[in-house]
Amino acid sequence: HAAGQRIMRAKAIIDQANSLFSPTVSATAGARHQHSNPQGLSGVRSDPYENYTMSLNARWVIYDGLIRQYNVLSARYNELSTRESFKDAQRLLVDALSQAFYQTVLARKQMDINLELKGINEKFLKDTKIKFDAGTSTKTEVNNFIVNVNDAQIAYLDAKNYYETSKLILAELLGKPHADLSSLETVYKQFEVTVPDLKIAIGTALNKRPDLKSIQAAILATEAQVKEAEGEYSPSVFLE
């Protein structure tokens, strides 16, 4: 919402910059009433009097060293920069949503892995206890597998806690903070990822990524502001 309001502000600044090409008109009016005057040396007091004034002034800038042109250009580049910043806000939101989704998937996978590890260690613990009862295994080996089973259980509970937290984050980013997440199931799909050539990747980023395009527009806006400042050294011509 804030990014969208910045676009509205940038549009208003463009209108403000364009208005500098229009003439300005000012009108003034005044009324003065003199009710009493001090008596002079002659002993004569003047009667009360009133006077009225009105004026109308128009002024039009014919040339100002291209200050107005570069001012408009800078405003347009800034508006473009804010539009790209708005798109970047959307990109970051989608990126955060994607990360939350994959964190949920990862946490669920970690739960499954730790459960599997717990089952494997429980099987080894059972076999080791049988060997221990038969005198072919030591108490240390039995205790080691007990520790492994407990570690797997703790890791499972940690992953489960992370899974529940990730689901809450995902629901928040989806705009559904009060949704029922008890029946949520993660779906994992295998993707083939290809990495492009470095030069191609950089070129694509410069042409596609809104954050970089916003920076490019901001640079152009700053260059226009430099030209606008240089125009202060030129004479100005007015029609008044």
GROMACS .gro file of C-alpha atoms in nm:
model
  240
    1HIS     CA    1   0.000   0.000   0.000
    2ALA     CA    2   0.283   0.239   0.085
    3ALA     CA    3   0.457   0.162  -0.246
    4GLY     CA    4   0.135   0.236  -0.432
    5GLN     CA    5   0.096   0.571  -0.253
    6ARG     CA    6   0.451   0.665  -0.355
    7ILE     CA    7   0.344   0.624  -0.720
    8MET     CA    8   0.057   0.867  -0.662
    9ARG     CA    9   0.301   1.112  -0.505
   10ALA     CA   10   0.541   1.081  -0.801
   11LYS     CA   11   0.256   1.149  -1.046
   12ALA     CA   12   0.163   1.462  -0.852
   13ILE     CA   13   0.524   1.583  -0.870
   14ILE     CA   14   0.515   1.543  -1.251
   15ASP     CA   15   0.200   1.758  -1.264
   16GLN     CA   16   0.374   2.009  -1.040
   17ALA     CA   17   0.678   2.018  -1.270
   18ASN     CA   18   0.462   2.061  -1.582
   19SER     CA   19   0.279   2.352  -1.422
   20LEU     CA   20   0.601   2.558  -1.434
   21PHE     CA   21   0.547   2.601  -1.810
   22SER     CA   22   0.223   2.791  -1.749
   23PRO     CA   23   0.210   3.164  -1.678
   24THR     CA   24   0.137   3.278  -1.327
   25VAL     CA   25  -0.127   3.540  -1.254
   26SER     CA   26  -0.159   3.729  -0.928
   27ALA     CA   27  -0.430   3.976  -0.829
   28THR     CA   28  -0.430   4.205  -0.529
   29ALA     CA   29  -0.686   4.448  -0.393
   30GLY     CA   30  -0.683   4.682  -0.097
   31ALA     CA   31  -0.897   4.936   0.081
   32ARG     CA   32  -0.783   5.200   0.330
   33HIS     CA   33  -0.995   5.424   0.547
   34GLN     CA   34  -0.845   5.721   0.728
   35HIS     CA   35  -1.096   5.823   0.991
   36SER     CA   36  -0.912   6.090   1.188
   37ASN     CA   37  -0.603   6.301   1.123
   38PRO     CA   38  -0.398   6.498   1.374
   39GLN     CA   39  -0.440   6.874   1.364
   40GLY     CA   40  -0.149   7.046   1.194
   41LEU     CA   41   0.015   7.382   1.265
   42SER     CA   42  -0.252   7.557   1.066
   43GLY     CA   43  -0.516   7.421   1.297
   44VAL     CA   44  -0.702   7.252   1.013
   45ARG     CA   45  -0.819   6.894   1.047
   46SER     CA   46  -0.893   6.703   0.727
   47ASP     CA   47  -1.212   6.507   0.683
   48PRO     CA   48  -1.207   6.126   0.686
   49TYR     CA   49  -1.124   5.972   0.351
   50GLU     CA   50  -1.084   5.632   0.180
   51ASN     CA   51  -0.875   5.503  -0.105
   52TYR     CA   52  -0.883   5.179  -0.299
   53THR     CA   53  -0.615   4.995  -0.496
   54MET     CA   54  -0.625   4.702  -0.735
   55SER     CA   55  -0.355   4.535  -0.943
   56LEU     CA   56  -0.327   4.239  -1.177
   57ASN     CA   57   0.009   4.091  -1.266
   58ALA     CA   58   0.089   3.812  -1.514
   59ARG     CA   59   0.430   3.655  -1.556
   60TRP     CA   60   0.547   3.395  -1.803
   61VAL     CA   61   0.892   3.237  -1.808
   62ILE     CA   62   1.012   3.218  -2.169
   63TYR     CA   63   1.359   3.074  -2.105
   64ASP     CA   64   1.530   2.956  -1.787
   65GLY     CA   65   1.827   2.754  -1.906
   66LEU     CA   66   1.616   2.438  -1.958
   67ILE     CA   67   1.561   2.409  -1.582
   68ARG     CA   68   1.193   2.326  -1.624
   69GLN     CA   69   1.256   2.066  -1.894
   70TYR     CA   70   1.508   1.880  -1.682
   71ASN     CA   71   1.282   1.916  -1.380
   72VAL     CA   72   1.003   1.739  -1.568
   73LEU     CA   73   1.246   1.474  -1.696
   74SER     CA   74   1.372   1.409  -1.343
   75ALA     CA   75   1.015   1.380  -1.214
   76ARG     CA   76   0.927   1.129  -1.486
   77TYR     CA   77   1.232   0.916  -1.410
   78ASN     CA   78   1.146   0.926  -1.040
   79GLU     CA   79   0.792   0.816  -1.122
   80LEU     CA   80   0.934   0.527  -1.324
   81SER     CA   81   1.161   0.440  -1.034
   82THR     CA   82   0.868   0.430  -0.791
   83ARG     CA   83   0.669   0.209  -1.030
   84GLU     CA   84   0.956  -0.038  -1.043
   85SER     CA   85   0.987  -0.019  -0.664
   86PHE     CA   86   0.619  -0.114  -0.644
   87LYS     CA   87   0.687  -0.417  -0.866
   88ASP     CA   88   0.988  -0.501  -0.650
   89ALA     CA   89   0.765  -0.496  -0.340
   90GLN     CA   90   0.544  -0.750  -0.516
   91ARG     CA   91   0.852  -0.954  -0.610
   92LEU     CA   92   0.974  -0.957  -0.250
   93LEU     CA   93   0.632  -1.063  -0.128
   94VAL     CA   94   0.622  -1.352  -0.377
   95ASP     CA   95   0.979  -1.443  -0.283
   96ALA     CA   96   0.890  -1.446   0.088
   97LEU     CA   97   0.584  -1.657   0.011
   98SER     CA   98   0.795  -1.903  -0.188
   99GLN     CA   99   1.052  -1.929   0.090
  100ALA     CA  100   0.781  -1.989   0.347
  101PHE     CA  101   0.630  -2.263   0.131
  102TYR     CA  102   0.962  -2.442   0.080
  103GLN     CA  103   1.048  -2.405   0.448
  104THR     CA  104   0.720  -2.579   0.524
  105VAL     CA  105   0.805  -2.856   0.278
  106LEU     CA  106   1.156  -2.886   0.423
  107ALA     CA  107   1.029  -2.904   0.780
  108ARG     CA  108   0.782  -3.175   0.681
  109LYS     CA  109   1.059  -3.373   0.511
  110GLN     CA  110   1.276  -3.337   0.821
  111MET     CA  111   0.992  -3.478   1.030
  112ASP     CA  112   0.969  -3.781   0.801
  113ILE     CA  113   1.346  -3.831   0.803
  114ASN     CA  114   1.372  -3.812   1.182
  115LEU     CA  115   1.084  -4.054   1.222
  116GLU     CA  116   1.262  -4.292   0.985
  117LEU     CA  117   1.586  -4.252   1.181
  118LYS     CA  118   1.402  -4.318   1.504
  119GLY     CA  119   1.252  -4.639   1.361
  120ILE     CA  120   1.592  -4.759   1.236
  121ASN     CA  121   1.758  -4.691   1.571
  122GLU     CA  122   1.475  -4.861   1.757
  123LYS     CA  123   1.530  -5.171   1.542
  124PHE     CA  124   1.905  -5.161   1.611
  125LEU     CA  125   1.832  -5.108   1.982
  126LYS     CA  126   1.606  -5.414   1.987
  127ASP     CA  127   1.870  -5.629   1.813
  128THR     CA  128   2.144  -5.500   2.043
  129LYS     CA  129   1.939  -5.579   2.353
  130ILE     CA  130   1.895  -5.936   2.228
  131LYS     CA  131   2.271  -5.961   2.174
  132PHE     CA  132   2.332  -5.810   2.514
  133ASP     CA  133   2.106  -6.068   2.678
  134ALA     CA  134   2.300  -6.334   2.489
  135GLY     CA  135   2.629  -6.188   2.610
  136THR     CA  136   2.757  -6.086   2.263
  137SER     CA  137   2.707  -5.711   2.309
  138THR     CA  138   2.801  -5.453   2.571
  139LYS     CA  139   2.589  -5.221   2.781
  140THR     CA  140   2.761  -4.924   2.610
  141GLU     CA  141   2.631  -5.032   2.270
  142VAL     CA  142   2.279  -5.057   2.411
  143ASN     CA  143   2.306  -4.710   2.567
  144ASN     CA  144   2.438  -4.565   2.240
  145PHE     CA  145   2.128  -4.678   2.053
  146ILE     CA  146   1.904  -4.547   2.333
  147VAL     CA  147   2.073  -4.209   2.290
  148ASN     CA  148   2.025  -4.229   1.912
  149VAL     CA  149   1.654  -4.304   1.953
  150ASN     CA  150   1.613  -4.011   2.192
  151ASP     CA  151   1.809  -3.778   1.962
  152ALA     CA  152   1.589  -3.875   1.668
  153GLN     CA  153   1.277  -3.812   1.877
  154ILE     CA  154   1.406  -3.468   1.983
  155ALA     CA  155   1.497  -3.384   1.622
  156TYR     CA  156   1.149  -3.491   1.515
  157LEU     CA  157   0.986  -3.264   1.774
  158ASP     CA  158   1.209  -2.972   1.669
  159ALA     CA  159   1.115  -3.029   1.304
  160LYS     CA  160   0.748  -3.050   1.399
  161ASN     CA  161   0.769  -2.721   1.587
  162TYR     CA  162   0.944  -2.562   1.288
  163TYR     CA  163   0.676  -2.708   1.061
  164GLU     CA  164   0.393  -2.556   1.265
  165THR     CA  165   0.570  -2.218   1.274
  166SER     CA  166   0.631  -2.229   0.898
  167LYS     CA  167   0.262  -2.299   0.840
  168LEU     CA  168   0.168  -1.992   1.044
  169ILE     CA  169   0.410  -1.776   0.846
  170LEU     CA  170   0.275  -1.915   0.520
  171ALA     CA  171  -0.082  -1.840   0.625
  172GLU     CA  172   0.014  -1.483   0.724
  173LEU     CA  173   0.178  -1.419   0.386
  174LEU     CA  174  -0.126  -1.561   0.209
  175GLY     CA  175  -0.345  -1.315   0.399
  176LYS     CA  176  -0.519  -1.596   0.591
  177PRO     CA  177  -0.387  -1.560   0.949
  178HIS     CA  178  -0.695  -1.726   1.102
  179ALA     CA  179  -0.717  -2.019   0.861
  180ASP     CA  180  -0.748  -2.375   0.991
  181LEU     CA  181  -0.407  -2.531   0.928
  182SER     CA  182  -0.475  -2.868   1.085
  183SER     CA  183  -0.550  -3.034   0.750
  184LEU     CA  184  -0.273  -2.860   0.555
  185GLU     CA  185  -0.062  -3.103   0.354
  186THR     CA  186   0.257  -3.008   0.176
  187VAL     CA  187   0.307  -3.128  -0.179
  188TYR     CA  188   0.660  -3.177  -0.304
  189LYS     CA  189   0.745  -3.185  -0.670
  190GLN     CA  190   1.086  -3.252  -0.817
  191PHE     CA  191   1.208  -2.968  -1.037
  192GLU     CA  192   1.496  -2.971  -1.283
  193VAL     CA  193   1.693  -2.652  -1.230
  194THR     CA  194   1.919  -2.518  -1.505
  195VAL     CA  195   2.170  -2.242  -1.438
  196PRO     CA  196   2.213  -1.997  -1.730
  197ASP     CA  197   2.540  -1.852  -1.850
  198LEU     CA  198   2.667  -1.572  -1.625
  199LYS     CA  199   2.650  -1.299  -1.891
  200ILE     CA  200   2.302  -1.407  -1.993
  201ALA     CA  201   2.191  -1.415  -1.630
  202ILE     CA  202   2.326  -1.064  -1.563
  203GLY     CA  203   2.166  -0.929  -1.881
  204THR     CA  204   1.833  -1.087  -1.792
  205ALA     CA  205   1.852  -0.943  -1.441
  206LEU     CA  206   1.923  -0.592  -1.570
  207ASN     CA  207   1.625  -0.613  -1.807
  208LYS     CA  208   1.381  -0.793  -1.580
  209ARG     CA  209   1.454  -0.729  -1.212
  210PRO     CA  210   1.244  -0.434  -1.093
  211ASP     CA  211   1.485  -0.339  -0.814
  212LEU     CA  212   1.769  -0.294  -1.065
  213LYS     CA  213   1.542  -0.108  -1.308
  214SER     CA  214   1.439   0.120  -1.023
  215ILE     CA  215   1.805   0.198  -0.953
  216GLN     CA  216   1.867   0.266  -1.323
  217ALA     CA  217   1.574   0.509  -1.332
  218ALA     CA  218   1.699   0.677  -1.014
  219ILE     CA  219   2.041   0.728  -1.177
  220LEU     CA  220   1.878   0.891  -1.482
  221ALA     CA  221   1.670   1.112  -1.250
  222THR     CA  222   1.985   1.224  -1.069
  223GLU     CA  223   2.159   1.303  -1.400
  224ALA     CA  224   1.859   1.517  -1.498
  225GLN     CA  225   1.879   1.696  -1.163
  226VAL     CA  226   2.245   1.775  -1.234
  227LYS     CA  227   2.145   1.934  -1.567
  228GLU     CA  228   1.867   2.120  -1.387
  229ALA     CA  229   2.120   2.262  -1.141
  230GLU     CA  230   2.354   2.364  -1.425
  231GLY     CA  231   2.067   2.564  -1.574
  232GLU     CA  232   2.093   2.804  -1.279
  233TYR     CA  233   2.403   2.952  -1.446
  234SER     CA  234   2.201   3.058  -1.755
  235PRO     CA  235   2.011   3.385  -1.784
  236SER     CA  236   1.633   3.375  -1.760
  237VAL     CA  237   1.386   3.559  -1.981
  238PHE     CA  238   1.041   3.660  -1.854
  239LEU     CA  239   0.740   3.819  -2.013
  240GLU     CA  240   0.564   4.023  -1.751
   0.00000   0.00000   0.00000
